[in-house]
Tab-separated table of C-alpha atoms and ligand atoms in Angstrom:
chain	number	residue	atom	x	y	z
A	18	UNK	CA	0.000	0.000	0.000
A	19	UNK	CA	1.160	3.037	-0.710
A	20	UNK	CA	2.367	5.875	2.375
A	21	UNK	CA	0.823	8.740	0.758
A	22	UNK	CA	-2.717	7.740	-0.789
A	23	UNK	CA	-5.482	10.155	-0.012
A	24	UNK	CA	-3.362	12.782	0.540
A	25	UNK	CA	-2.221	15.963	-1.521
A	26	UNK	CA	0.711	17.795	-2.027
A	27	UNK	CA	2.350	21.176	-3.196
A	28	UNK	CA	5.844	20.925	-4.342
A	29	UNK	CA	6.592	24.514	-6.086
A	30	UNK	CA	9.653	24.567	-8.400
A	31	UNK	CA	8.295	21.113	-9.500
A	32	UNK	CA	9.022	21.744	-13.657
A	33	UNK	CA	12.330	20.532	-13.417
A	34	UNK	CA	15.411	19.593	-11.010
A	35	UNK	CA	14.643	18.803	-7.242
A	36	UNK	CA	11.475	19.782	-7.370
A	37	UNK	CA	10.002	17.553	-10.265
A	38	UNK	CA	12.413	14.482	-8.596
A	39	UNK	CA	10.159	15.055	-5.583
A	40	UNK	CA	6.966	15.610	-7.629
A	41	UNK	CA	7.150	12.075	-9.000
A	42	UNK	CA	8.473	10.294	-5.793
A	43	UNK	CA	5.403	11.920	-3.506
A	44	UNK	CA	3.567	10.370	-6.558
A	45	UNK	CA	4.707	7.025	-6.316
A	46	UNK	CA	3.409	6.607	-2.543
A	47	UNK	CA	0.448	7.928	-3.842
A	48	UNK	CA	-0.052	11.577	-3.338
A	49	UNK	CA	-1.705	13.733	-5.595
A	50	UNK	CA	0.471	16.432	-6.839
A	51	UNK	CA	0.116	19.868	-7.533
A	52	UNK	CA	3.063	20.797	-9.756
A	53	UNK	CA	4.045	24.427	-9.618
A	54	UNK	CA	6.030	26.491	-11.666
A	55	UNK	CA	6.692	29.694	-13.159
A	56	UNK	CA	7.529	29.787	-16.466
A	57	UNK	CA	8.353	26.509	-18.169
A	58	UNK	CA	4.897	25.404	-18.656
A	59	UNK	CA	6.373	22.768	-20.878
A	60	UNK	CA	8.599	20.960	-18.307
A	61	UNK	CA	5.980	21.475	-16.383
A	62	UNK	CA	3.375	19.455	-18.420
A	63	UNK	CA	6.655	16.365	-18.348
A	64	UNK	CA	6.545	16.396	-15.310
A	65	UNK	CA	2.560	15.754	-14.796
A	66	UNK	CA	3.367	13.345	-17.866
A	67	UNK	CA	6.134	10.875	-15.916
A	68	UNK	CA	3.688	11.461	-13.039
A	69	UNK	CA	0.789	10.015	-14.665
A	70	UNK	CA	2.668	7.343	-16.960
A	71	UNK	CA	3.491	5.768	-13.408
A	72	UNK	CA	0.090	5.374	-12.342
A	73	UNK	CA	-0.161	8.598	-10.725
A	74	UNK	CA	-2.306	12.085	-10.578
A	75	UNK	CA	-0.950	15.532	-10.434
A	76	UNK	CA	-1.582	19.022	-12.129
A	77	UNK	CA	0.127	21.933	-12.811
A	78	UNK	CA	-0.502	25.545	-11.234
A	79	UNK	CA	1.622	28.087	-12.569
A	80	UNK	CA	2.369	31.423	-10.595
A	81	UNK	CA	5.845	33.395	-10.613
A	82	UNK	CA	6.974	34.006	-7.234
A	83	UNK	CA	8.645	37.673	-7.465
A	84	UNK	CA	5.487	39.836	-8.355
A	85	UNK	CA	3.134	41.050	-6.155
A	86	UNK	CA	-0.236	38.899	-5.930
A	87	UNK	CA	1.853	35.961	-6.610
A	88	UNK	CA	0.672	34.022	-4.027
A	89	UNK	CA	-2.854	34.761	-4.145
A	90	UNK	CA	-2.410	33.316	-8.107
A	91	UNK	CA	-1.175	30.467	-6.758
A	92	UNK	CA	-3.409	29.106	-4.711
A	93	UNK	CA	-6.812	30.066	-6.598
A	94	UNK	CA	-4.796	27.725	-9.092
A	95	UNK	CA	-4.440	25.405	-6.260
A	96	UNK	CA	-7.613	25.361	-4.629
A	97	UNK	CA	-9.136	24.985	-8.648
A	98	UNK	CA	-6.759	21.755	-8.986
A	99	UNK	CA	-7.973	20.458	-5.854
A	100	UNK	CA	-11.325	21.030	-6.091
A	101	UNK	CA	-11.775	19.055	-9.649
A	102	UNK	CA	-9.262	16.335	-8.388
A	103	UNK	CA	-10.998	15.646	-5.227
A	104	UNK	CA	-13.300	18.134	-4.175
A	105	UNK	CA	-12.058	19.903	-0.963
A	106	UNK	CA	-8.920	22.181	-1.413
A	107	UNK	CA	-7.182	20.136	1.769
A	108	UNK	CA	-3.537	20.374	1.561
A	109	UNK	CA	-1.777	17.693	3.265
A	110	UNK	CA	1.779	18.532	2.259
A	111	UNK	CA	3.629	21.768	1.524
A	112	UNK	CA	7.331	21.355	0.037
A	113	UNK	CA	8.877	24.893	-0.525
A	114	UNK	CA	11.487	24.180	-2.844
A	115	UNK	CA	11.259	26.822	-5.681
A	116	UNK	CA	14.486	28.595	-5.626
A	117	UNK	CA	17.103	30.449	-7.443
A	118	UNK	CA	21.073	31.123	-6.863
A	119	UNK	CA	23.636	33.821	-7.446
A	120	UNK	CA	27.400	33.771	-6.978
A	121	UNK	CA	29.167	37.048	-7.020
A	122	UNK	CA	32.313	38.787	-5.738
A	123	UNK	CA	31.633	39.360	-1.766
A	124	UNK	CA	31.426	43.008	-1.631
A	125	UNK	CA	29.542	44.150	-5.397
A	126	UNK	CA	26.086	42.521	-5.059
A	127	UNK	CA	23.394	45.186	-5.769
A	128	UNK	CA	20.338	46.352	-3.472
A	129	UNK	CA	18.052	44.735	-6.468
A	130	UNK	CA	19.703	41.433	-6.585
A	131	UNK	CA	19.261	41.060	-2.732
A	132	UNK	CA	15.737	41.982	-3.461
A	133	UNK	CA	15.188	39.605	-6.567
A	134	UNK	CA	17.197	36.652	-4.371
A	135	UNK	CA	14.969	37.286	-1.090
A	136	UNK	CA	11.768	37.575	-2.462
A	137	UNK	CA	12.057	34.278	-4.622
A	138	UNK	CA	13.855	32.394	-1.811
A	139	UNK	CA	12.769	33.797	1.133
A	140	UNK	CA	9.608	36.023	0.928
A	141	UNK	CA	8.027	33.080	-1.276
A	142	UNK	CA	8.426	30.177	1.216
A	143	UNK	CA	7.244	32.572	4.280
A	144	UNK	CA	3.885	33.902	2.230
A	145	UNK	CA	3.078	30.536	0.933
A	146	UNK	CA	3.186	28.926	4.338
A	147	UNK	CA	1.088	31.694	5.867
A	148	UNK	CA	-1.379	31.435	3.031
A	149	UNK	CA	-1.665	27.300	2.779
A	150	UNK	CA	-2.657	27.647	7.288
A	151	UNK	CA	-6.436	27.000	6.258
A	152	UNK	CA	-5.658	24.715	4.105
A	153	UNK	CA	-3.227	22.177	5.948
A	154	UNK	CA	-4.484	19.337	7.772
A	155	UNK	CA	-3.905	18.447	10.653
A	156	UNK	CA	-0.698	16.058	10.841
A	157	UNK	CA	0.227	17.489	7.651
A	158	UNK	CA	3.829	18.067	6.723
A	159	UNK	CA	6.036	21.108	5.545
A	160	UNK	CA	9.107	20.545	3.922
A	161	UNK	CA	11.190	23.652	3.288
A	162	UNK	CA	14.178	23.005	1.240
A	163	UNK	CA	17.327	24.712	2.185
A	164	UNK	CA	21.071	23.977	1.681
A	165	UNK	CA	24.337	22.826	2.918
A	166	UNK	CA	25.735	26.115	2.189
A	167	UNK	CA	24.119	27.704	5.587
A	168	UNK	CA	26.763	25.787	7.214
A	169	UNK	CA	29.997	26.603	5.303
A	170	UNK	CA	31.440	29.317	4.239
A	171	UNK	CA	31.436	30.323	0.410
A	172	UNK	CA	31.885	33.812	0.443
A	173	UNK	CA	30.897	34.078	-3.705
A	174	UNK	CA	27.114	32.721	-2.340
A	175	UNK	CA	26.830	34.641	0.602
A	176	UNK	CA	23.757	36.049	-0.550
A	177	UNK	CA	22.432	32.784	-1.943
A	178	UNK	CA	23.153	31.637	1.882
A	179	UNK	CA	21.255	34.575	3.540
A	180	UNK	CA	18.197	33.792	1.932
A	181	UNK	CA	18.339	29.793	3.124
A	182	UNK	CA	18.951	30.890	6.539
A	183	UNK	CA	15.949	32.310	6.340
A	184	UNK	CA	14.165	29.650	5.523
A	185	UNK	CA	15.735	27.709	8.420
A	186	UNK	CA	14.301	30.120	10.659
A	187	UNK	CA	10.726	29.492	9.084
A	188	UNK	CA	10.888	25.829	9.647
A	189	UNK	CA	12.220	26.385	13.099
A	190	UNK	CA	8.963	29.118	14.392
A	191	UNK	CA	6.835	27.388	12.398
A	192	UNK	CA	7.394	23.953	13.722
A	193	UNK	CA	6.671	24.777	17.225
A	194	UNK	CA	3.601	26.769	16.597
A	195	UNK	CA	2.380	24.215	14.102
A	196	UNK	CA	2.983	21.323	16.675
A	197	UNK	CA	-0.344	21.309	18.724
A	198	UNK	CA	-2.081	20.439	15.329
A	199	UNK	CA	0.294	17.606	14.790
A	200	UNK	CA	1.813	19.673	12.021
A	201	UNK	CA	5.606	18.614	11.504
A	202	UNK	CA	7.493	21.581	10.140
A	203	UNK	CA	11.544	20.452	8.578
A	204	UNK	CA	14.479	21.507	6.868
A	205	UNK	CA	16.016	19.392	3.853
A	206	UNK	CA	19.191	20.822	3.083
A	207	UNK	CA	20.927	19.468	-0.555
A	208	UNK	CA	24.282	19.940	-1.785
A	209	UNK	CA	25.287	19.853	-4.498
A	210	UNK	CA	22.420	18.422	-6.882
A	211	UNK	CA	22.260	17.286	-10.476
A	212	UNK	CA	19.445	19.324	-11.838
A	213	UNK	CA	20.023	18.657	-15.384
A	214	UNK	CA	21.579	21.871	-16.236
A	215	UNK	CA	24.367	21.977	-18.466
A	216	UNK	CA	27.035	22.271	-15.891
A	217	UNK	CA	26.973	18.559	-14.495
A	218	UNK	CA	27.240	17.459	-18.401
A	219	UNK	CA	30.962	18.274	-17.875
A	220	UNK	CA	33.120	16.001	-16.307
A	221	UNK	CA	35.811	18.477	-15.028
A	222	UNK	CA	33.472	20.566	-13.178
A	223	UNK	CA	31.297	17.784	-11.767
A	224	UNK	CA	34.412	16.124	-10.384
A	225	UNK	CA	35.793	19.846	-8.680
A	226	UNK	CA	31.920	19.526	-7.467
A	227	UNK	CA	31.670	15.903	-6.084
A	228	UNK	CA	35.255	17.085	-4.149
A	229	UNK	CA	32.655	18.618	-1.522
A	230	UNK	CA	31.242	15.232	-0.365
A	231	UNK	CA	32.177	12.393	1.717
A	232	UNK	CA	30.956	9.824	-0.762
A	233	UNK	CA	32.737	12.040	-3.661
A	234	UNK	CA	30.169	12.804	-6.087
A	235	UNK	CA	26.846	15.259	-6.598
A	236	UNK	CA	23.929	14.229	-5.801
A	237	UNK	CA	21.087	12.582	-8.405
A	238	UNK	CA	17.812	14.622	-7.870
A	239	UNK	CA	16.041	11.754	-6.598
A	240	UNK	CA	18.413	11.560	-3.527
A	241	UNK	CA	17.035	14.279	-2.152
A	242	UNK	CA	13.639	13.298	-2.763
A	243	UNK	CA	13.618	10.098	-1.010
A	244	UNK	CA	14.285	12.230	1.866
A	245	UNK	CA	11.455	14.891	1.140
A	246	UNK	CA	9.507	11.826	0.865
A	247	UNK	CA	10.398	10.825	4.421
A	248	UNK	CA	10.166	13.950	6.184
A	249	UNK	CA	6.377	13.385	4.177
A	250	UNK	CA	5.473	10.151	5.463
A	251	UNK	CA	4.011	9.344	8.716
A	252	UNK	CA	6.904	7.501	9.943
A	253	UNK	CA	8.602	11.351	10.380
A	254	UNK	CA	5.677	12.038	12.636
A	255	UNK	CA	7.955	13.047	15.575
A	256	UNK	CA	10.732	14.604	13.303
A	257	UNK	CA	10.025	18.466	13.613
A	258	UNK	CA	12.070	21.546	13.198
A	259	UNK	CA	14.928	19.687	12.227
A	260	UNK	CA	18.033	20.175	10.278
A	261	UNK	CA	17.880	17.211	7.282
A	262	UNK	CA	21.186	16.896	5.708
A	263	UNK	CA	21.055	16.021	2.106
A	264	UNK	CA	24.549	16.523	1.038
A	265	UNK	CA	26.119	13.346	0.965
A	266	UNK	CA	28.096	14.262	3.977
A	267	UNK	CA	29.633	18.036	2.441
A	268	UNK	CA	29.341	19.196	5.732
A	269	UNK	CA	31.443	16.605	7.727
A	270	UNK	CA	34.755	18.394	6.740
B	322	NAP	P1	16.132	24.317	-10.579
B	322	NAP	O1	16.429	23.072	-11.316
B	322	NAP	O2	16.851	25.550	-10.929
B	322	NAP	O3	14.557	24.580	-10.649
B	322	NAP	C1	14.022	25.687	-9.982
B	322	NAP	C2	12.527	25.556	-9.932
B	322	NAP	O4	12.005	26.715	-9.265
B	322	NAP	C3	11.895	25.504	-11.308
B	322	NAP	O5	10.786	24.656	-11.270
B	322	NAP	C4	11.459	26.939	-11.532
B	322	NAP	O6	10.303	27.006	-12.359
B	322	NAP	C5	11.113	27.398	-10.123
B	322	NAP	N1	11.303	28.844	-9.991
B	322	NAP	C6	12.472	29.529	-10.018
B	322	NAP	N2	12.253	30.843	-9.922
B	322	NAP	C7	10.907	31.000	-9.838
B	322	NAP	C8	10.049	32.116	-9.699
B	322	NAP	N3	10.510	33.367	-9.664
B	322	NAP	N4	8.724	31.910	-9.642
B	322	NAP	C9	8.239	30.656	-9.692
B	322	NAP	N5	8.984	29.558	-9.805
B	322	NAP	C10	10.311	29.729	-9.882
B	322	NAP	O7	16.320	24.094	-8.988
B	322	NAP	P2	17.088	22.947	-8.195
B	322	NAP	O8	18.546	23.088	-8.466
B	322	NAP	O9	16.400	21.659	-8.380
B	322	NAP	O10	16.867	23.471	-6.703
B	322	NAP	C11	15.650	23.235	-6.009
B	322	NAP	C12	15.816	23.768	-4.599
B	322	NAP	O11	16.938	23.139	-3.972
B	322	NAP	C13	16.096	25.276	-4.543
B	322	NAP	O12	15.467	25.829	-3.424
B	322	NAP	C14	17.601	25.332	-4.375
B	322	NAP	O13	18.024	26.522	-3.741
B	322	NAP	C15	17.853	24.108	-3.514
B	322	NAP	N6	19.224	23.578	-3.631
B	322	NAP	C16	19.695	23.128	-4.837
B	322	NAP	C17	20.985	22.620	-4.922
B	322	NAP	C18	21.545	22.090	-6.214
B	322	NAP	O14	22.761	21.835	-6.257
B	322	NAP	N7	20.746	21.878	-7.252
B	322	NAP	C19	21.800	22.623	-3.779
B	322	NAP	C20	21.289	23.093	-2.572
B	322	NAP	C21	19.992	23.561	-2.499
B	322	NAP	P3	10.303	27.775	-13.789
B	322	NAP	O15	11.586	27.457	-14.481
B	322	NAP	O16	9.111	27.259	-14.479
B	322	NAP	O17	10.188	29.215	-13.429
């Protein structure tokens, strides 16, 4: 039997990467999956596609996540996709994992690529939470995605890194105010992740990349998403505010 059946699920940045990995494994136990994104309606749609050629259901609600209204977009798309699926607009589980990075000197980044960096990383995460509380069932699940980097220094991502501790500290409020409703609230933290752009088609630069774990290599997508899909299940029932490390042990030095 699958973990998840009955239940629904968010995953935003699902068109491709992390996010899509996750779409289809949340799938596979049997969740129904709304698949957002903000431009690529066409990955978008492949991802639905390998969804349903496995057996399973999902849809695709598209809203970008830097312009005002944006989350109000998303979840009348939501609540729409829900509604026809299975007729509530019950959310069972949220994964934040939409996201963008920037590397730049320490010292020239600009006042609009904080902005641009915060309010897709950041700002996005926090107002989607806030906005999916009527929705969420009780013992649902929140999975906000982070990364390693909030626990190294990499002084070219600095700014990527701000915006992740942020979302540490949303997982961390959130999961004890969520608690009494049996809501667990967790970090998943990836390092470095194939997610199928060009760079990890090129052997030099995926082996400088794979020097930053234990086990010497990046990550697959799907790594990451087995854990998603255990912070997810019910067996992560007393697993709250916590810390996941997905980085194939980058941070053990
Ligand atoms: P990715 O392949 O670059 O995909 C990003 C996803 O986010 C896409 O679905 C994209 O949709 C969506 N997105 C980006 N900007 C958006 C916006 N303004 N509005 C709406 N949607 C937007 O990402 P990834 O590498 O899999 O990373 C997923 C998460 O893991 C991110 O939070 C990232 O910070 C984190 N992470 C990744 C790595 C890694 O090495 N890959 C390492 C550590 C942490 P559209 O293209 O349709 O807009």
């Amino acid at each position: 039997m699958a973990k998840l059946t009955g239940r629904t699920a968010l995953v935003t940045g699902a068109s491709r990467g992390i996010g899509r990995a996750t779409a289809i494994r949340l799938a596979q136990e049997g969740a129904l999956i709304a698949v957002h994104y903000g431009h690529d309606e066409t990955s978008a749609r492949e991802t639905v596609d390998a969804i349903e050629k496995d057996g399973g259901r999902a849809f695709t609600v598209r809203a970008e996540l830097d312009v005002p209204g944006d989350v109000d977009v998303l979840f009348q798309s939501l609540e729409q996709g829900l509604a026809e699926h299975v007729g509530a607009t019950t959310l069972d589980i949220l994964v934040n994992n939409a996201g963008i990075s920037e590397k730049g000197e320490p010292g020239t980044f600009s006042g609009e690529q904080f902005d641009r960096l915060f309010a897709v990383n950041a700002r996005a995460p926090f107002l989607v939470l806030q906005r999916a509380l009527p929705n969420l069932a009780d013992n649902g699940r929140v999975i906000n995605i982070s990364s390693a980097l909030t626990r190294l220094a990499k002084p070219d991502e600095v700014l990527y890194a701000m915006t992740k501790g942020a979302v540490e500290q949303l997982t961390l409020h959130y999961a004890k105010h969520l608690a009494p409703r049996g809501i667990t609230v967790n970090t998943v933290a990836p390092g470095i992740t194939d997610n199928g752009s060009a760079v990890f088609s090129m052997p030099a630069v995926v082996e400088q990349m794979a020097r930053y774990s234990a086990f010497n290599g990046v990550a697959r997508a799907e790594d990451v998403a087995h854990v998603v899909a255990f912070a997810a299940s019910d067996e992560a029932r007393w697993v709250t505010g916590a810390f996941l490390d997905a980085s194939g042990g980058s941070l053990l030095g």
